[in-house]
Amino acid sequence: MNKQVDLTEAQQRAAVFFEEIGWQSAKDPLPKIVIDPQLDADFRFENQTISVSSPEHAFYALTKYGRDQATGQLAQKSYIAALKERCLMIDIGRKFYSLADLKAIVRSMACFQFTHLQLHFSENEGFRIESQQFPEIVSEECLTKQEIRELIAYAQNHEIAIIPDFDSPGHLRQVLAQKPQWQLPTADGTRDDRALNILDSEAVAFIQEVYREYAQLFEDSTYFHIGADEFIDFDQLENFPQMIEAARERYGEKASGIEVFIDYVNELAAFVESLGFVVRVWNDGFYRMNRQEQTTLTENCQISYWTRWNQNMAPADVFFEKGYTMINHNDNFFYYVLGEAAGYTYPTYEKINNEFQLTTFANGQQVAQEQLAQTQAIALSVWADVPEAQTSREVIQAIFWLQAAISQKVYNEPNRPKETFRKLYDGWEVTFS
């Protein structure tokens, strides 16, 4: 009985979504949908029937069916997603996106069977979600908590979960602007205004309370991304002698200073896990090739592997071999950086289609096919390095096509011309407020 209710409810949501973006009327009958536990795929289209291996695949099957019907690609065949999760991360810390903007993104994600929307809501230049506990850290232009709750419900209705993303102990200029005493001391007697003094217990407790507040707002989320990237220049630890001294007090003379950073991340990961989340971190600060760490990153986290621009960063294989679950954020293909800052160029539908394979990680690393079993997700990231370089609408329009290319890779489909999705784009695009 529950299975039938799940399928019926998924059909109702899909019908409303189809009508919303102009695919078909909600009054038009959808194909029959049934559960086939023996199906060796996520779903199958055959003889006006959609078979799904379990109820959780129903909405994705229906939206894939509707998309293929709208684009003239409907085929009688089985589909299995090579990666369980498809994520879109958006930097709302540096660039404000309205609730209407984010809902438009949710609709494009639903077109291409994406599963998670990651909200990077804090950056050096901005903090964009209302806070009752620490209103002084919030940017003037921000989303209210009620708007976030509305977004969560809207996303859930499209079978998309939200991942909160609050980065520490780096990327904290906005958060620490009025708390300079908690900024990290440097060798020349100044303080790094972007970095938390992880040796100050009051500073650490403050940051944990920020996480606690947003853990309550995002209590229905499975994941919480705690960042841990670009804290300092990990190759210039001598600029932070207090870290070196503290690390040697804890771990002996072989310690380099990075150990206290790892301790901070491990403590924070345990704290956020205790609040009910699976923790994710970026890769660049861990298992670096040019130093012997006297402690290691907790196993109780997942790795967002985004880059190896510095050869001292650990290869992807290191994390695979240590048993971590991986998320492929490959910055060579999936980093949409506004203003094409930091040496990036905008990714394109054609580049993803023609050059990317699911086994391709950052810096051209090719991992073994069997390692995809440890790869939980593929992720497109939208960064606002130069916020004014494009309007929010221009960003959202551009990334529609990137999602189309990623979806084709995930479902092992032919590399179709971009114009295949033009009718789909036109229907979706008019839903902007």
Short mmCIF file of C-alpha atoms in Angstrom, two decimals, residues 148-338:
data_model
loop_
_atom_site.label_atom_id
_atom_site.label_comp_id
_atom_site.label_asym_id
_atom_site.label_seq_id
_atom_site.Cartn_x
_atom_site.Cartn_y
_atom_site.Cartn_z
CA ILE A 148 15.06 28.84 3.24
CA ARG A 149 12.30 26.69 4.71
CA GLU A 150 10.18 27.44 1.65
CA LEU A 151 13.11 26.50 -0.60
CA ILE A 152 13.66 23.23 1.29
CA ALA A 153 10.00 22.28 0.85
CA TYR A 154 10.02 23.30 -2.81
CA ALA A 155 13.17 21.29 -3.48
CA GLN A 156 11.79 18.25 -1.67
CA ASN A 157 8.75 18.44 -3.91
CA HIS A 158 11.16 18.02 -6.83
CA GLU A 159 13.02 15.17 -5.11
CA ILE A 160 16.03 17.41 -4.40
CA ALA A 161 17.67 17.61 -0.98
CA ILE A 162 19.51 20.67 0.34
CA ILE A 163 23.11 20.48 1.58
CA PRO A 164 24.06 23.37 3.90
CA ASP A 165 27.64 24.56 3.31
CA PHE A 166 29.38 26.74 5.89
CA ASP A 167 33.15 26.82 5.39
CA SER A 168 35.66 26.97 8.24
CA PRO A 169 38.30 27.52 9.56
CA GLY A 170 39.11 29.61 6.46
CA HIS A 171 36.90 31.82 4.27
CA LEU A 172 35.64 33.65 7.38
CA ARG A 173 36.38 37.35 6.79
CA GLN A 174 32.70 38.30 6.93
CA VAL A 175 32.04 36.19 10.03
CA LEU A 176 35.12 37.49 11.88
CA ALA A 177 34.88 41.14 10.77
CA GLN A 178 33.63 42.27 14.16
CA LYS A 179 35.61 39.67 16.10
CA PRO A 180 39.25 40.43 15.22
CA GLN A 181 40.44 38.83 18.46
CA TRP A 182 39.51 35.46 16.94
CA GLN A 183 41.46 35.92 13.72
CA LEU A 184 44.58 33.77 13.25
CA PRO A 185 47.88 35.39 14.37
CA THR A 186 50.75 35.48 11.86
CA ALA A 187 54.53 35.59 12.20
CA ASP A 188 54.73 39.35 11.63
CA GLY A 189 52.36 40.16 14.49
CA THR A 190 49.30 40.82 12.34
CA ARG A 191 46.25 38.61 11.94
CA ASP A 192 44.84 36.80 8.93
CA ASP A 193 41.33 38.24 8.73
CA ARG A 194 40.05 35.26 6.70
CA ALA A 195 41.17 32.54 9.11
CA LEU A 196 39.94 31.42 12.52
CA ASN A 197 42.39 31.17 15.39
CA ILE A 198 41.89 27.44 15.85
CA LEU A 199 44.07 27.53 18.98
CA ASP A 200 41.56 29.77 20.79
CA SER A 201 38.90 27.65 22.48
CA GLU A 202 36.43 30.57 22.61
CA ALA A 203 36.82 31.14 18.85
CA VAL A 204 36.21 27.45 18.16
CA ALA A 205 33.19 27.40 20.46
CA PHE A 206 31.74 30.43 18.65
CA ILE A 207 32.04 28.75 15.26
CA GLN A 208 30.46 25.58 16.60
CA GLU A 209 27.48 27.60 17.77
CA VAL A 210 27.07 28.99 14.26
CA TYR A 211 26.97 25.42 12.95
CA ARG A 212 24.47 24.49 15.66
CA GLU A 213 22.09 27.28 14.61
CA TYR A 214 22.07 26.20 10.97
CA ALA A 215 21.91 22.52 11.86
CA GLN A 216 18.49 23.32 13.30
CA LEU A 217 17.41 25.14 10.14
CA PHE A 218 18.59 22.27 7.92
CA GLU A 219 17.57 19.47 10.26
CA ASP A 220 16.05 17.44 7.41
CA SER A 221 19.31 17.41 5.44
CA THR A 222 21.52 14.33 5.31
CA TYR A 223 24.81 16.13 4.60
CA PHE A 224 26.53 19.20 6.01
CA HIS A 225 29.57 20.56 4.17
CA ILE A 226 32.07 22.11 6.62
CA GLY A 227 34.59 23.25 4.00
CA ALA A 228 38.13 23.03 5.48
CA ASP A 229 39.72 24.24 2.22
CA GLU A 230 42.23 27.07 1.72
CA PHE A 231 42.52 27.75 5.44
CA ILE A 232 46.06 29.09 4.96
CA ASP A 233 48.83 28.47 2.44
CA PHE A 234 49.60 24.93 3.53
CA ASP A 235 53.08 25.22 1.99
CA GLN A 236 53.92 28.29 4.10
CA LEU A 237 53.25 27.05 7.62
CA GLU A 238 56.25 28.99 8.91
CA ASN A 239 54.06 32.09 8.62
CA PHE A 240 52.01 30.73 11.52
CA PRO A 241 54.54 29.86 14.25
CA GLN A 242 51.89 29.45 16.95
CA MET A 243 50.42 26.55 14.97
CA ILE A 244 53.84 24.90 14.69
CA GLU A 245 54.51 25.35 18.41
CA ALA A 246 51.12 23.94 19.41
CA ALA A 247 51.48 20.99 17.05
CA ARG A 248 54.91 20.12 18.46
CA GLU A 249 53.57 20.30 21.99
CA ARG A 250 50.91 17.75 21.05
CA TYR A 251 52.78 15.52 18.62
CA GLY A 252 56.51 16.05 19.12
CA GLU A 253 59.27 17.65 17.09
CA LYS A 254 58.30 15.93 13.85
CA ALA A 255 55.06 17.89 13.74
CA SER A 256 54.84 20.56 11.04
CA GLY A 257 51.91 22.60 12.29
CA ILE A 258 49.27 21.16 9.99
CA GLU A 259 48.29 18.72 12.75
CA VAL A 260 46.38 21.35 14.73
CA PHE A 261 44.37 22.17 11.59
CA ILE A 262 43.53 18.48 11.17
CA ASP A 263 42.60 18.28 14.86
CA TYR A 264 40.24 21.23 14.38
CA VAL A 265 38.57 19.59 11.38
CA ASN A 266 38.24 16.26 13.19
CA GLU A 267 36.70 17.92 16.25
CA LEU A 268 34.29 19.93 14.10
CA ALA A 269 33.37 16.87 12.03
CA ALA A 270 32.55 14.95 15.20
CA PHE A 271 30.48 17.89 16.48
CA VAL A 272 28.48 18.26 13.27
CA GLU A 273 28.02 14.49 13.05
CA SER A 274 26.62 14.57 16.60
CA LEU A 275 24.01 17.04 15.30
CA GLY A 276 22.79 14.37 12.89
CA PHE A 277 24.70 14.91 9.63
CA VAL A 278 27.10 13.14 7.33
CA VAL A 279 30.06 15.52 7.04
CA ARG A 280 31.77 16.55 3.80
CA VAL A 281 35.09 18.41 3.41
CA TRP A 282 37.21 19.67 0.51
CA ASN A 283 40.38 17.73 -0.30
CA ASP A 284 43.21 20.26 -0.60
CA GLY A 285 44.45 20.36 3.01
CA PHE A 286 44.83 16.66 3.72
CA TYR A 287 47.47 13.97 3.12
CA ARG A 288 49.73 16.48 1.39
CA MET A 289 52.72 14.99 -0.36
CA ASN A 290 55.40 17.32 1.05
CA ARG A 291 55.03 16.61 4.75
CA GLN A 292 54.60 13.77 7.21
CA GLU A 293 51.41 14.42 9.15
CA GLN A 294 51.53 13.18 12.73
CA THR A 295 47.76 12.75 12.75
CA THR A 296 45.18 12.01 10.06
CA LEU A 297 41.80 13.18 8.90
CA THR A 298 38.88 11.36 10.48
CA GLU A 299 37.39 8.51 8.49
CA ASN A 300 33.93 9.84 9.37
CA CYS A 301 33.66 12.28 6.52
CA GLN A 302 33.30 12.33 2.76
CA ILE A 303 35.75 14.03 0.41
CA SER A 304 34.72 16.68 -2.10
CA TYR A 305 37.66 16.30 -4.48
CA TRP A 306 37.87 19.55 -6.42
CA THR A 307 41.46 20.16 -7.43
CA ARG A 308 45.09 19.20 -7.60
CA TRP A 309 46.38 22.49 -8.97
CA ASN A 310 49.27 22.23 -6.48
CA GLN A 311 51.23 19.01 -6.87
CA ASN A 312 51.66 18.81 -3.09
CA MET A 313 47.95 18.07 -2.85
CA ALA A 314 47.16 14.39 -2.49
CA PRO A 315 46.09 12.53 -5.65
CA ALA A 316 42.56 11.19 -5.71
CA ASP A 317 43.96 7.67 -5.40
CA VAL A 318 45.19 8.43 -1.88
CA PHE A 319 41.64 9.06 -0.68
CA PHE A 320 40.26 6.07 -2.57
CA GLU A 321 42.90 3.80 -1.07
CA LYS A 322 42.11 5.03 2.43
CA GLY A 323 38.45 4.14 1.90
CA TYR A 324 36.84 7.58 1.76
CA THR A 325 33.60 8.17 -0.09
CA MET A 326 34.31 10.69 -2.85
CA ILE A 327 32.39 13.46 -4.59
CA ASN A 328 33.81 14.48 -7.97
CA HIS A 329 33.83 18.30 -8.14
CA ASN A 330 36.45 18.29 -10.94
CA ASP A 331 37.39 21.97 -11.27
CA ASN A 332 38.65 21.52 -14.84
CA PHE A 333 35.13 20.70 -16.06
CA PHE A 334 32.61 21.66 -13.37
CA TYR A 335 33.79 24.98 -11.91
CA TYR A 336 31.68 27.86 -13.20
CA VAL A 337 33.67 30.79 -11.77
CA LEU A 338 32.12 34.20 -12.34
#
